[in-house]
PDB file of C-alpha atoms and ligand atoms in Angstrom:
ATOM      1  CA  MET A  69     -19.160  13.988 -34.742  1.00 81.00           C
ATOM      2  CA  SER A  70     -17.505  13.585 -31.882  1.00 90.00           C
ATOM      3  CA  ALA A  71     -17.864  14.943 -27.910  1.00 97.00           C
ATOM      4  CA  THR A  72     -15.524  14.020 -25.013  1.00 98.00           C
ATOM      5  CA  PHE A  73     -15.095  14.826 -21.575  1.00 98.00           C
ATOM      6  CA  LEU A  74     -11.705  13.488 -20.761  1.00 98.00           C
ATOM      7  CA  GLY A  75     -10.716  15.739 -17.819  1.00 98.00           C
ATOM      8  CA  VAL A  76     -11.592  18.432 -15.217  1.00 98.00           C
ATOM      9  CA  GLU A  77      -9.799  21.461 -17.617  1.00 97.00           C
ATOM     10  CA  GLU A  78     -12.471  20.900 -19.406  1.00 97.00           C
ATOM     11  CA  LEU A  79     -14.717  22.326 -16.959  1.00 97.00           C
ATOM     12  CA  ASP A  80     -14.438  25.636 -17.806  1.00 87.00           C
ATOM     13  CA  GLY A  81     -16.852  28.352 -15.810  1.00 76.00           C
ATOM     14  CA  GLY A  82     -19.887  27.834 -18.254  1.00 93.00           C
ATOM     15  CA  ARG A  83     -19.368  24.032 -18.673  1.00 96.00           C
ATOM     16  CA  LEU A  84     -19.660  23.508 -15.175  1.00 97.00           C
ATOM     17  CA  ALA A  85     -22.207  25.599 -14.417  1.00 97.00           C
ATOM     18  CA  ALA A  86     -24.370  24.300 -16.987  1.00 98.00           C
ATOM     19  CA  LEU A  87     -23.797  20.636 -15.414  1.00 98.00           C
ATOM     20  CA  GLY A  88     -24.374  21.934 -11.601  1.00 98.00           C
ATOM     21  CA  ALA A  89     -27.533  23.362 -13.051  1.00 98.00           C
ATOM     22  CA  ARG A  90     -29.092  20.545 -14.407  1.00 98.00           C
ATOM     23  CA  ILE A  91     -27.389  17.849 -11.937  1.00 98.00           C
ATOM     24  CA  GLU A  92     -29.877  20.312  -9.367  1.00 98.00           C
ATOM     25  CA  ASP A  93     -32.662  19.884 -11.357  1.00 98.00           C
ATOM     26  CA  LEU A  94     -32.216  16.062 -11.416  1.00 98.00           C
ATOM     27  CA  VAL A  95     -31.584  15.782  -7.823  1.00 98.00           C
ATOM     28  CA  GLY A  96     -34.708  17.795  -7.326  1.00 97.00           C
ATOM     29  CA  GLY A  97     -36.725  14.745  -9.630  1.00 97.00           C
ATOM     30  CA  ALA A  98     -36.496  16.204 -13.139  1.00 98.00           C
ATOM     31  CA  THR A  99     -36.511  13.455 -15.565  1.00 97.00           C
ATOM     32  CA  ALA A 100     -33.604  12.405 -17.939  1.00 97.00           C
ATOM     33  CA  THR A 101     -34.748  13.837 -21.623  1.00 96.00           C
ATOM     34  CA  HIS A 102     -34.306  10.806 -24.461  1.00 96.00           C
ATOM     35  CA  ALA A 103     -31.239  12.459 -25.439  1.00 97.00           C
ATOM     36  CA  LEU A 104     -29.563   9.265 -26.110  1.00 97.00           C
ATOM     37  CA  GLY A 105     -32.837   8.171 -28.107  1.00 95.00           C
ATOM     38  CA  GLY A 106     -31.930   4.566 -28.868  1.00 96.00           C
ATOM     39  CA  ARG A 107     -28.139   5.304 -29.298  1.00 98.00           C
ATOM     40  CA  ARG A 108     -25.466   2.337 -28.417  1.00 98.00           C
ATOM     41  CA  VAL A 109     -23.029   2.887 -25.529  1.00 98.00           C
ATOM     42  CA  ALA A 110     -19.910   0.632 -24.798  1.00 98.00           C
ATOM     43  CA  LEU A 111     -18.847   0.537 -21.477  1.00 98.00           C
ATOM     44  CA  MET A 112     -16.151  -0.137 -21.864  1.00 98.00           C
ATOM     45  CA  PHE A 113     -14.648  -1.305 -18.468  1.00 97.00           C
ATOM     46  CA  LEU A 114     -10.906  -2.618 -18.665  1.00 96.00           C
ATOM     47  CA  GLU A 115     -11.027  -2.194 -14.751  1.00 95.00           C
ATOM     48  CA  PRO A 116     -13.029  -3.204 -11.907  1.00 95.00           C
ATOM     49  CA  SER A 117     -15.958  -0.984 -10.418  1.00 96.00           C
ATOM     50  CA  THR A 118     -19.405  -0.746  -9.081  1.00 97.00           C
ATOM     51  CA  ARG A 119     -20.473   3.272  -8.865  1.00 98.00           C
ATOM     52  CA  THR A 120     -19.056   4.244 -12.090  1.00 98.00           C
ATOM     53  CA  ALA A 121     -20.105   1.316 -14.225  1.00 98.00           C
ATOM     54  CA  LEU A 122     -23.578   0.699 -12.664  1.00 98.00           C
ATOM     55  CA  SER A 123     -24.293   4.993 -12.416  1.00 98.00           C
ATOM     56  CA  PHE A 124     -23.555   5.182 -16.364  1.00 98.00           C
ATOM     57  CA  GLN A 125     -25.798   1.967 -16.925  1.00 98.00           C
ATOM     58  CA  ALA A 126     -28.797   3.583 -15.415  1.00 98.00           C
ATOM     59  CA  ALA A 127     -27.751   6.842 -16.946  1.00 98.00           C
ATOM     60  CA  VAL A 128     -27.800   5.281 -20.187  1.00 98.00           C
ATOM     61  CA  ASP A 129     -30.832   3.351 -19.744  1.00 98.00           C
ATOM     62  CA  GLN A 130     -32.958   6.609 -18.743  1.00 98.00           C
ATOM     63  CA  LEU A 131     -31.453   8.642 -21.878  1.00 98.00           C
ATOM     64  CA  GLY A 132     -33.273   5.868 -23.434  1.00 98.00           C
ATOM     65  CA  GLY A 133     -29.716   4.346 -25.004  1.00 98.00           C
ATOM     66  CA  ARG A 134     -28.824   0.999 -24.941  1.00 98.00           C
ATOM     67  CA  SER A 135     -25.445  -0.030 -22.994  1.00 97.00           C
ATOM     68  CA  VAL A 136     -23.216  -3.229 -23.890  1.00 97.00           C
ATOM     69  CA  ARG A 137     -20.722  -3.456 -21.231  1.00 96.00           C
ATOM     70  CA  LEU A 138     -17.102  -4.694 -22.407  1.00 94.00           C
ATOM     71  CA  ASP A 139     -14.293  -6.271 -20.005  1.00 87.00           C
ATOM     72  CA  PRO A 140     -11.210  -7.479 -19.703  1.00 85.00           C
ATOM     73  CA  GLU A 141     -12.215 -10.821 -18.744  1.00 89.00           C
ATOM     74  CA  THR A 142     -14.532 -11.864 -21.421  1.00 90.00           C
ATOM     75  CA  SER A 143     -13.793  -9.567 -24.471  1.00 92.00           C
ATOM     76  CA  SER A 144     -10.970 -10.411 -26.626  1.00 94.00           C
ATOM     77  CA  LEU A 145      -8.564  -8.151 -24.882  1.00 91.00           C
ATOM     78  CA  VAL A 146      -7.711 -10.960 -23.308  1.00 91.00           C
ATOM     79  CA  LYS A 147      -6.353 -12.484 -26.111  1.00 93.00           C
ATOM     80  CA  ASP A 148      -4.340  -9.360 -26.643  1.00 94.00           C
ATOM     81  CA  GLU A 149      -6.346  -7.538 -29.089  1.00 95.00           C
ATOM     82  CA  SER A 150      -5.215  -3.672 -28.698  1.00 95.00           C
ATOM     83  CA  VAL A 151      -7.872  -1.323 -27.316  1.00 96.00           C
ATOM     84  CA  ARG A 152      -7.246   0.647 -31.061  1.00 97.00           C
ATOM     85  CA  ASP A 153      -8.543  -2.500 -32.685  1.00 97.00           C
ATOM     86  CA  THR A 154     -11.157  -3.175 -29.810  1.00 97.00           C
ATOM     87  CA  LEU A 155     -12.527   0.350 -31.394  1.00 97.00           C
ATOM     88  CA  ARG A 156     -12.347  -0.418 -34.773  1.00 98.00           C
ATOM     89  CA  VAL A 157     -14.711  -3.203 -33.903  1.00 97.00           C
ATOM     90  CA  LEU A 158     -17.236  -1.258 -31.504  1.00 97.00           C
ATOM     91  CA  ALA A 159     -17.312   1.897 -34.551  1.00 97.00           C
ATOM     92  CA  ALA A 160     -18.074  -1.428 -36.947  1.00 98.00           C
ATOM     93  CA  GLN A 161     -20.932  -2.374 -34.575  1.00 97.00           C
ATOM     94  CA  GLY A 162     -22.618   0.824 -34.732  1.00 97.00           C
ATOM     95  CA  THR A 163     -21.466   1.842 -31.543  1.00 98.00           C
ATOM     96  CA  ASP A 164     -21.793   5.697 -30.848  1.00 98.00           C
ATOM     97  CA  ALA A 165     -20.111   6.714 -27.351  1.00 98.00           C
ATOM     98  CA  VAL A 166     -17.477   4.914 -25.758  1.00 98.00           C
ATOM     99  CA  VAL A 167     -17.356   5.408 -21.498  1.00 98.00           C
ATOM    100  CA  VAL A 168     -13.407   3.810 -20.697  1.00 98.00           C
ATOM    101  CA  ARG A 169     -12.223   2.948 -17.568  1.00 98.00           C
ATOM    102  CA  ALA A 170      -8.695   1.338 -17.595  1.00 97.00           C
ATOM    103  CA  PRO A 171      -5.641   1.236 -15.462  1.00 96.00           C
ATOM    104  CA  TRP A 172      -3.305   3.259 -17.945  1.00 96.00           C
ATOM    105  CA  VAL A 173      -2.601   6.727 -17.643  1.00 98.00           C
ATOM    106  CA  GLY A 174      -4.183   8.236 -21.196  1.00 98.00           C
ATOM    107  CA  THR A 175      -6.536   5.500 -22.444  1.00 98.00           C
ATOM    108  CA  ALA A 176      -9.512   8.332 -22.797  1.00 98.00           C
ATOM    109  CA  GLN A 177      -7.376  10.045 -24.835  1.00 98.00           C
ATOM    110  CA  LEU A 178      -6.602   7.083 -26.968  1.00 98.00           C
ATOM    111  CA  VAL A 179     -10.149   6.591 -27.256  1.00 98.00           C
ATOM    112  CA  ALA A 180     -11.190   9.747 -27.981  1.00 98.00           C
ATOM    113  CA  ARG A 181      -8.084   9.936 -30.327  1.00 98.00           C
ATOM    114  CA  PHE A 182      -9.274   6.590 -32.415  1.00 97.00           C
ATOM    115  CA  PHE A 183     -13.298   6.623 -31.797  1.00 98.00           C
ATOM    116  CA  ASP A 184     -15.068   9.124 -34.135  1.00 97.00           C
ATOM    117  CA  GLY A 185     -18.197   9.519 -31.658  1.00 97.00           C
ATOM    118  CA  VAL A 186     -18.652  10.549 -27.805  1.00 98.00           C
ATOM    119  CA  VAL A 187     -16.170   9.856 -25.169  1.00 98.00           C
ATOM    120  CA  VAL A 188     -16.585  10.207 -21.383  1.00 98.00           C
ATOM    121  CA  ASN A 189     -12.844   9.337 -19.117  1.00 98.00           C
ATOM    122  CA  ALA A 190     -14.026   6.899 -16.331  1.00 98.00           C
ATOM    123  CA  GLY A 191     -11.191   6.477 -14.817  1.00 98.00           C
ATOM    124  CA  ASP A 192      -7.325   6.559 -16.151  1.00 98.00           C
ATOM    125  CA  GLY A 193      -4.779   4.965 -13.977  1.00 97.00           C
ATOM    126  CA  VAL A 194      -3.482   7.611 -11.942  1.00 97.00           C
ATOM    127  CA  GLY A 195      -4.657  10.142 -14.902  1.00 98.00           C
ATOM    128  CA  GLU A 196      -8.234  11.477 -14.225  1.00 98.00           C
ATOM    129  CA  HIS A 197     -11.171  10.566 -12.950  1.00 98.00           C
ATOM    130  CA  PRO A 198     -13.501  13.691 -13.995  1.00 98.00           C
ATOM    131  CA  THR A 199     -17.445  13.121 -13.017  1.00 98.00           C
ATOM    132  CA  GLN A 200     -16.613  11.722  -9.934  1.00 98.00           C
ATOM    133  CA  ALA A 201     -14.951  15.170  -9.179  1.00 98.00           C
ATOM    134  CA  LEU A 202     -18.241  16.689 -11.012  1.00 98.00           C
ATOM    135  CA  GLN A 203     -20.273  14.650  -8.672  1.00 98.00           C
ATOM    136  CA  ASP A 204     -18.264  15.117  -5.179  1.00 98.00           C
ATOM    137  CA  VAL A 205     -17.879  19.217  -6.152  1.00 98.00           C
ATOM    138  CA  CYS A 206     -21.582  19.225  -6.690  1.00 98.00           C
ATOM    139  CA  VAL A 207     -22.690  17.613  -3.414  1.00 98.00           C
ATOM    140  CA  LEU A 208     -20.548  19.619  -1.382  1.00 98.00           C
ATOM    141  CA  ALA A 209     -21.669  23.065  -3.211  1.00 98.00           C
ATOM    142  CA  ARG A 210     -25.592  21.666  -2.443  1.00 98.00           C
ATOM    143  CA  VAL A 211     -24.358  21.292   0.979  1.00 98.00           C
ATOM    144  CA  ARG A 212     -22.656  23.792   1.636  1.00 98.00           C
ATOM    145  CA  GLY A 213     -24.609  26.759  -0.563  1.00 98.00           C
ATOM    146  CA  GLY A 214     -28.448  24.740  -0.662  1.00 98.00           C
ATOM    147  CA  ARG A 215     -27.792  24.083  -4.534  1.00 98.00           C
ATOM    148  CA  ALA A 216     -25.781  21.271  -6.743  1.00 98.00           C
ATOM    149  CA  ASP A 217     -24.821  24.365  -8.293  1.00 98.00           C
ATOM    150  CA  ALA A 218     -23.847  26.727  -5.867  1.00 98.00           C
ATOM    151  CA  PHE A 219     -20.009  26.577  -6.461  1.00 98.00           C
ATOM    152  CA  SER A 220     -19.766  30.392  -4.510  1.00 98.00           C
ATOM    153  CA  ALA A 221     -20.394  28.540  -1.803  1.00 98.00           C
ATOM    154  CA  LEU A 222     -16.866  26.864  -1.688  1.00 98.00           C
ATOM    155  CA  GLU A 223     -15.065  29.590  -1.915  1.00 98.00           C
ATOM    156  CA  GLY A 224     -12.745  29.417   0.868  1.00 98.00           C
ATOM    157  CA  CYS A 225     -13.898  26.096   2.047  1.00 98.00           C
ATOM    158  CA  ARG A 226     -10.769  24.909   3.359  1.00 98.00           C
ATOM    159  CA  VAL A 227     -10.774  20.637   2.214  1.00 98.00           C
ATOM    160  CA  ALA A 228      -8.091  18.542   3.316  1.00 98.00           C
ATOM    161  CA  ILE A 229      -8.021  15.000   0.763  1.00 98.00           C
ATOM    162  CA  VAL A 230      -5.995  12.830   3.011  1.00 98.00           C
ATOM    163  CA  GLY A 231      -4.458   8.905   2.288  1.00 97.00           C
ATOM    164  CA  ASP A 232      -2.963   7.675  -0.721  1.00 96.00           C
ATOM    165  CA  LEU A 233      -2.055  10.144  -3.230  1.00 98.00           C
ATOM    166  CA  SER A 234       0.200   9.178  -4.885  1.00 96.00           C
ATOM    167  CA  HIS A 235      -1.454   6.285  -7.030  1.00 96.00           C
ATOM    168  CA  SER A 236      -4.966   8.195  -6.227  1.00 98.00           C
ATOM    169  CA  ARG A 237      -6.400   9.666 -10.138  1.00 98.00           C
ATOM    170  CA  VAL A 238      -9.305  11.038  -7.871  1.00 98.00           C
ATOM    171  CA  ALA A 239      -7.450  13.492  -5.939  1.00 98.00           C
ATOM    172  CA  ARG A 240      -6.018  14.721  -8.753  1.00 98.00           C
ATOM    173  CA  SER A 241      -9.403  15.292 -10.361  1.00 98.00           C
ATOM    174  CA  VAL A 242     -11.078  16.701  -7.233  1.00 98.00           C
ATOM    175  CA  GLY A 243      -8.708  18.537  -5.885  1.00 98.00           C
ATOM    176  CA  ARG A 244      -7.726  20.584  -9.421  1.00 98.00           C
ATOM    177  CA  LEU A 245     -11.942  21.091  -9.821  1.00 98.00           C
ATOM    178  CA  LEU A 246     -11.846  22.236  -5.962  1.00 98.00           C
ATOM    179  CA  SER A 247      -9.030  24.458  -6.406  1.00 98.00           C
ATOM    180  CA  SER A 248     -10.546  26.110  -9.798  1.00 97.00           C
ATOM    181  CA  VAL A 249     -14.312  27.253  -7.889  1.00 97.00           C
ATOM    182  CA  GLY A 250     -11.699  28.364  -4.915  1.00 98.00           C
ATOM    183  CA  ALA A 251     -11.419  26.143  -1.973  1.00 98.00           C
ATOM    184  CA  GLU A 252      -8.039  25.780  -0.344  1.00 98.00           C
ATOM    185  CA  VAL A 253      -7.014  22.140  -0.910  1.00 98.00           C
ATOM    186  CA  VAL A 254      -4.538  20.500   1.052  1.00 98.00           C
ATOM    187  CA  GLY A 255      -2.935  17.018   1.216  1.00 98.00           C
ATOM    188  CA  VAL A 256      -2.410  14.539   3.489  1.00 98.00           C
ATOM    189  CA  ALA A 257      -0.241  11.454   3.250  1.00 97.00           C
ATOM    190  CA  PRO A 258       2.294   9.343   3.800  1.00 96.00           C
ATOM    191  CA  ARG A 259       5.882  10.449   2.524  1.00 95.00           C
ATOM    192  CA  GLU A 260       6.141   7.825   0.363  1.00 93.00           C
ATOM    193  CA  TRP A 261       2.566   8.419  -0.880  1.00 95.00           C
ATOM    194  CA  SER A 262       2.784  11.669  -1.109  1.00 96.00           C
ATOM    195  CA  LEU A 263       2.094  13.898  -4.570  1.00 97.00           C
ATOM    196  CA  ASP A 264       3.334  17.291  -6.028  1.00 98.00           C
ATOM    197  CA  PRO A 265       0.806  19.955  -4.750  1.00 98.00           C
ATOM    198  CA  ARG A 266       0.321  21.435  -7.996  1.00 98.00           C
ATOM    199  CA  ALA A 267      -0.565  17.891  -9.348  1.00 98.00           C
ATOM    200  CA  PHE A 268      -4.031  17.664  -7.290  1.00 98.00           C
ATOM    201  CA  GLY A 269      -4.181  21.955  -7.199  1.00 98.00           C
ATOM    202  CA  ALA A 270      -3.141  21.650  -3.327  1.00 98.00           C
ATOM    203  CA  VAL A 271      -1.509  24.683  -1.621  1.00 98.00           C
ATOM    204  CA  GLY A 272       0.806  21.735   0.393  1.00 98.00           C
ATOM    205  CA  VAL A 273       0.700  18.191   1.382  1.00 98.00           C
ATOM    206  CA  THR A 274       1.931  17.314   5.387  1.00 97.00           C
ATOM    207  CA  ASN A 275       2.212  13.656   6.692  1.00 96.00           C
ATOM    208  CA  GLU A 276       0.054  13.908   9.566  1.00 95.00           C
ATOM    209  CA  ILE A 277      -3.816  14.045   9.869  1.00 96.00           C
ATOM    210  CA  ASP A 278      -3.800  15.688  13.492  1.00 95.00           C
ATOM    211  CA  ASP A 279      -2.344  18.561  11.974  1.00 92.00           C
ATOM    212  CA  VAL A 280      -4.863  19.546   9.812  1.00 97.00           C
ATOM    213  CA  LEU A 281      -8.429  18.133  11.706  1.00 97.00           C
ATOM    214  CA  ASP A 282      -9.241  21.153  13.115  1.00 96.00           C
ATOM    215  CA  GLU A 283      -8.953  23.202  10.818  1.00 97.00           C
ATOM    216  CA  VAL A 284     -10.609  22.399   7.702  1.00 98.00           C
ATOM    217  CA  ASP A 285     -14.261  21.884   6.774  1.00 98.00           C
ATOM    218  CA  VAL A 286     -14.185  18.918   4.818  1.00 98.00           C
ATOM    219  CA  LEU A 287     -11.652  15.278   5.160  1.00 98.00           C
ATOM    220  CA  TYR A 288     -11.802  13.575   1.645  1.00 98.00           C
ATOM    221  CA  MET A 289     -10.372  10.257   2.483  1.00 98.00           C
ATOM    222  CA  LEU A 290      -8.624   7.840   0.405  1.00 98.00           C
ATOM    223  CA  ARG A 291      -8.510   4.211   0.383  1.00 96.00           C
ATOM    224  CA  ILE A 292      -4.715   2.212  -0.247  1.00 95.00           C
ATOM    225  CA  GLN A 293      -5.157   1.759  -3.553  1.00 90.00           C
ATOM    226  CA  HIS A 294      -3.505  -1.791  -3.464  1.00 90.00           C
ATOM    227  CA  GLU A 295      -4.218  -2.330  -7.045  1.00 89.00           C
ATOM    228  CA  ARG A 296      -1.584   0.133  -7.629  1.00 89.00           C
ATOM    229  CA  VAL A 297       0.842  -0.224  -5.400  1.00 88.00           C
ATOM    230  CA  GLY A 298       4.207  -1.382  -6.968  1.00 82.00           C
ATOM    231  CA  ALA A 299       4.748  -4.897  -5.654  1.00 79.00           C
ATOM    232  CA  ASN A 300       8.385  -4.145  -4.034  1.00 81.00           C
ATOM    233  CA  GLU A 301       6.322  -1.938  -1.934  1.00 81.00           C
ATOM    234  CA  HIS A 302       5.736  -2.283   1.998  1.00 82.00           C
ATOM    235  CA  VAL A 303       2.208  -1.300   2.987  1.00 85.00           C
ATOM    236  CA  ASP A 304       1.980  -1.472   6.499  1.00 90.00           C
ATOM    237  CA  VAL A 305      -1.947  -1.101   7.285  1.00 93.00           C
ATOM    238  CA  ALA A 306      -1.316  -1.179  10.869  1.00 94.00           C
ATOM    239  CA  SER A 307       0.654   1.739  10.928  1.00 93.00           C
ATOM    240  CA  TYR A 308      -1.096   3.940   8.189  1.00 94.00           C
ATOM    241  CA  ARG A 309      -4.374   2.570  10.154  1.00 95.00           C
ATOM    242  CA  ALA A 310      -2.478   4.583  12.995  1.00 94.00           C
ATOM    243  CA  ARG A 311      -1.646   8.022  11.721  1.00 94.00           C
ATOM    244  CA  PHE A 312      -4.417   8.043   8.963  1.00 96.00           C
ATOM    245  CA  GLN A 313      -7.554   6.376   9.982  1.00 97.00           C
ATOM    246  CA  LEU A 314     -10.163   9.158  10.481  1.00 98.00           C
ATOM    247  CA  SER A 315     -11.492   7.531  13.616  1.00 97.00           C
ATOM    248  CA  ALA A 316     -14.231   8.415  15.667  1.00 97.00           C
ATOM    249  CA  ARG A 317     -11.497   9.843  18.758  1.00 97.00           C
ATOM    250  CA  ARG A 318     -10.097  11.776  15.558  1.00 98.00           C
ATOM    251  CA  LEU A 319     -13.546  13.179  13.991  1.00 98.00           C
ATOM    252  CA  ALA A 320     -14.846  14.375  17.461  1.00 97.00           C
ATOM    253  CA  ARG A 321     -11.420  16.581  17.217  1.00 97.00           C
ATOM    254  CA  ALA A 322     -12.682  17.928  13.677  1.00 97.00           C
ATOM    255  CA  ARG A 323     -14.416  20.964  13.688  1.00 97.00           C
ATOM    256  CA  PRO A 324     -17.943  20.390  14.934  1.00 96.00           C
ATOM    257  CA  ASP A 325     -19.414  21.700  11.535  1.00 97.00           C
ATOM    258  CA  ALA A 326     -16.846  19.723   9.428  1.00 98.00           C
ATOM    259  CA  VAL A 327     -18.052  16.784   6.691  1.00 98.00           C
ATOM    260  CA  VAL A 328     -16.461  13.592   5.661  1.00 98.00           C
ATOM    261  CA  MET A 329     -16.455  12.941   1.991  1.00 98.00           C
ATOM    262  CA  HIS A 330     -15.189   9.268   0.398  1.00 98.00           C
ATOM    263  CA  PRO A 331     -15.182   8.308  -3.462  1.00 98.00           C
ATOM    264  CA  GLY A 332     -15.797   4.698  -2.669  1.00 96.00           C
ATOM    265  CA  PRO A 333     -14.307   1.350  -2.626  1.00 97.00           C
ATOM    266  CA  VAL A 334     -14.421   2.439   1.272  1.00 96.00           C
ATOM    267  CA  ASN A 335     -11.689   0.067   2.797  1.00 95.00           C
ATOM    268  CA  ARG A 336     -13.917  -0.468   6.352  1.00 97.00           C
ATOM    269  CA  GLY A 337     -11.417  -0.233   9.362  1.00 96.00           C
ATOM    270  CA  VAL A 338      -8.787   0.912   7.670  1.00 96.00           C
ATOM    271  CA  GLU A 339      -9.275   4.695   6.274  1.00 97.00           C
ATOM    272  CA  LEU A 340     -12.367   5.406   8.535  1.00 98.00           C
ATOM    273  CA  ASP A 341     -14.337   3.263  10.914  1.00 96.00           C
ATOM    274  CA  ASP A 342     -17.454   2.140  11.937  1.00 96.00           C
ATOM    275  CA  LEU A 343     -18.568   4.782  13.687  1.00 97.00           C
ATOM    276  CA  VAL A 344     -17.465   7.420  11.503  1.00 98.00           C
ATOM    277  CA  LEU A 345     -19.289   5.897   8.630  1.00 97.00           C
ATOM    278  CA  SER A 346     -22.378   5.971  10.352  1.00 97.00           C
ATOM    279  CA  SER A 347     -22.160   9.027  11.437  1.00 97.00           C
ATOM    280  CA  PRO A 348     -24.357  12.078  10.109  1.00 97.00           C
ATOM    281  CA  GLN A 349     -21.357  13.944   9.627  1.00 98.00           C
ATOM    282  CA  MET A 350     -20.490  11.121   6.223  1.00 98.00           C
ATOM    283  CA  LEU A 351     -21.415  12.078   2.658  1.00 98.00           C
ATOM    284  CA  ASP A 352     -20.836   9.059   0.839  1.00 98.00           C
ATOM    285  CA  GLY A 353     -24.778   8.449   0.487  1.00 97.00           C
ATOM    286  CA  LEU A 354     -24.964  12.051  -0.632  1.00 98.00           C
ATOM    287  CA  GLN A 355     -22.190  11.039  -2.650  1.00 98.00           C
ATOM    288  CA  TYR A 356     -23.541   7.817  -4.347  1.00 98.00           C
ATOM    289  CA  ALA A 357     -27.141   9.125  -4.653  1.00 98.00           C
ATOM    290  CA  PHE A 358     -25.878  12.058  -7.016  1.00 98.00           C
ATOM    291  CA  GLY A 359     -23.873   9.381  -9.042  1.00 98.00           C
ATOM    292  CA  VAL A 360     -26.797   8.540 -11.425  1.00 98.00           C
ATOM    293  CA  PRO A 361     -27.209  12.378 -11.803  1.00 98.00           C
ATOM    294  CA  THR A 362     -24.496  13.193 -12.447  1.00 98.00           C
ATOM    295  CA  ARG A 363     -23.576  10.732 -15.107  1.00 98.00           C
ATOM    296  CA  ILE A 364     -27.180  12.012 -16.784  1.00 98.00           C
ATOM    297  CA  ALA A 365     -26.256  15.433 -16.722  1.00 98.00           C
ATOM    298  CA  VAL A 366     -22.705  14.514 -18.461  1.00 98.00           C
ATOM    299  CA  LEU A 367     -23.977  12.236 -21.065  1.00 98.00           C
ATOM    300  CA  GLU A 368     -27.262  14.560 -22.152  1.00 98.00           C
ATOM    301  CA  ALA A 369     -24.397  17.737 -22.715  1.00 98.00           C
ATOM    302  CA  LEU A 370     -22.337  15.167 -24.642  1.00 98.00           C
ATOM    303  CA  ALA A 371     -25.306  14.581 -27.292  1.00 98.00           C
ATOM    304  CA  GLU A 372     -26.290  18.126 -27.745  1.00 97.00           C
ATOM    305  CA  GLU A 373     -22.695  18.904 -28.310  1.00 96.00           C
ATOM    306  CA  ALA A 374     -22.423  16.155 -30.693  1.00 97.00           C
ATOM    307  CA  GLY A 375     -25.789  17.259 -32.285  1.00 95.00           C
ATOM    308  CA  TRP A 376     -27.727  13.494 -31.886  1.00 95.00           C
ATOM    309  CA  GLY A 377     -30.923  16.163 -30.855  1.00 80.00           C
ATOM    310  CA  SER A 378     -30.946  18.102 -33.911  1.00 61.00           C
TER     311      SER A 378
HETATM  312  N1   CP B 519     -15.439   5.772  -6.892  1.00 77.11           N
HETATM  313  C1   CP B 519     -15.079   4.956  -8.002  1.00 77.11           C
HETATM  314  O1   CP B 519     -14.874   5.106  -9.209  1.00 77.11           O
HETATM  315  O2   CP B 519     -15.617   3.273  -7.503  1.00 77.11           O
HETATM  316  P1   CP B 519     -16.269   2.725  -8.318  1.00 77.11           P
HETATM  317  O3   CP B 519     -14.799   1.607  -8.682  1.00 77.11           O
HETATM  318  O4   CP B 519     -17.144   1.735  -7.688  1.00 77.11           O
HETATM  319  O5   CP B 519     -16.502   2.879  -9.746  1.00 77.11           O
END
C-alpha cells in the first residue's frame, strides 16, 4: 500500500495533532518503534542537504529500517537516466520508501505517481518542504505553549518571514502551516524577490525589515538561495545585508520576548550576524534538535498508513 507526505495541505487537523503529540513524546525521551522493521528506504537527494538527509537517515536507523543514499553525482542520473526509470530500478531492488529532494517543483508528486510505496517530499525546488514546516511549527508550539503539539499557543502569534521569499520552498510550507494554525504571517523581502502573500499564507509583504521589527513575535530568517537565483539576476550582497540582515542592533529593537528562527543552512554574516546567532533568542539549535524526532514521527505514521505493521 502507498502513503505519502508531499505537502503541508496534507496536515489536516487530525494528522497534525497526532504528529505533534508523537514529536512531543520523542523529544521527551520516548524511543522510536520498530515501524520500518528491515524495510529499505531510498534517500534520493538530488540536491545537497545536511540537516534533512542526515535526520532522515538517523530516523530510518532508529526505526529499524535500512537506508540507501542515491545522489546525482554518483548515480546514473548523471548519465541522463530519468527519475521515473530510476524508480523502476529501486522498486525492482525491493525498495519500500523513497524520501526525495530535487531542484524541480513537483518531483515528489512525480515519484508518488510512479512509485508504489511510501513517499516523502524532502524539498522540491521552490515547491514545498513539509517536514521542515512540521518541525518548525512544533518547535514554536513548544517554545510558546510548552508542548510540541500546543498549536493553540500559535493563534495570533505574529511571524515575519524575512529574506529571499521568491526562491524559498521553506517560506511556502512554513508560512502556510503557521497560518493554518492561526498565526499571522507577514513577508519581508527585496522587491525583486517578493512573493504573492497567498503563496505562503501571509497577510502581506513589506520591503523593509525595519517596518516589522517591533511588531512581531518571531523573526523567521531565510538565506539567499543562490542555487535558484537566475544567472542574469544581479545579487548585491552588501546592499542585502544593509537592508535585511538581522543584526544585534536590529534585534535590540525587536520585542524583548521575540524569537529568531532559521531553517538552515545559515549564511553567517549575511542574513544573521554572529551576535544574533549566539543570542538566547535564537532557536536554530532547537530546530536542529527537532529534526530527527520529526522525521521519526512522519515515517512511523506513514508506515502505519501503509499497513506495514499489520
Ligand atoms: N533546512 C534544510 O533543508 O537544510 P538542509 O538543506 O541542510 O537539509
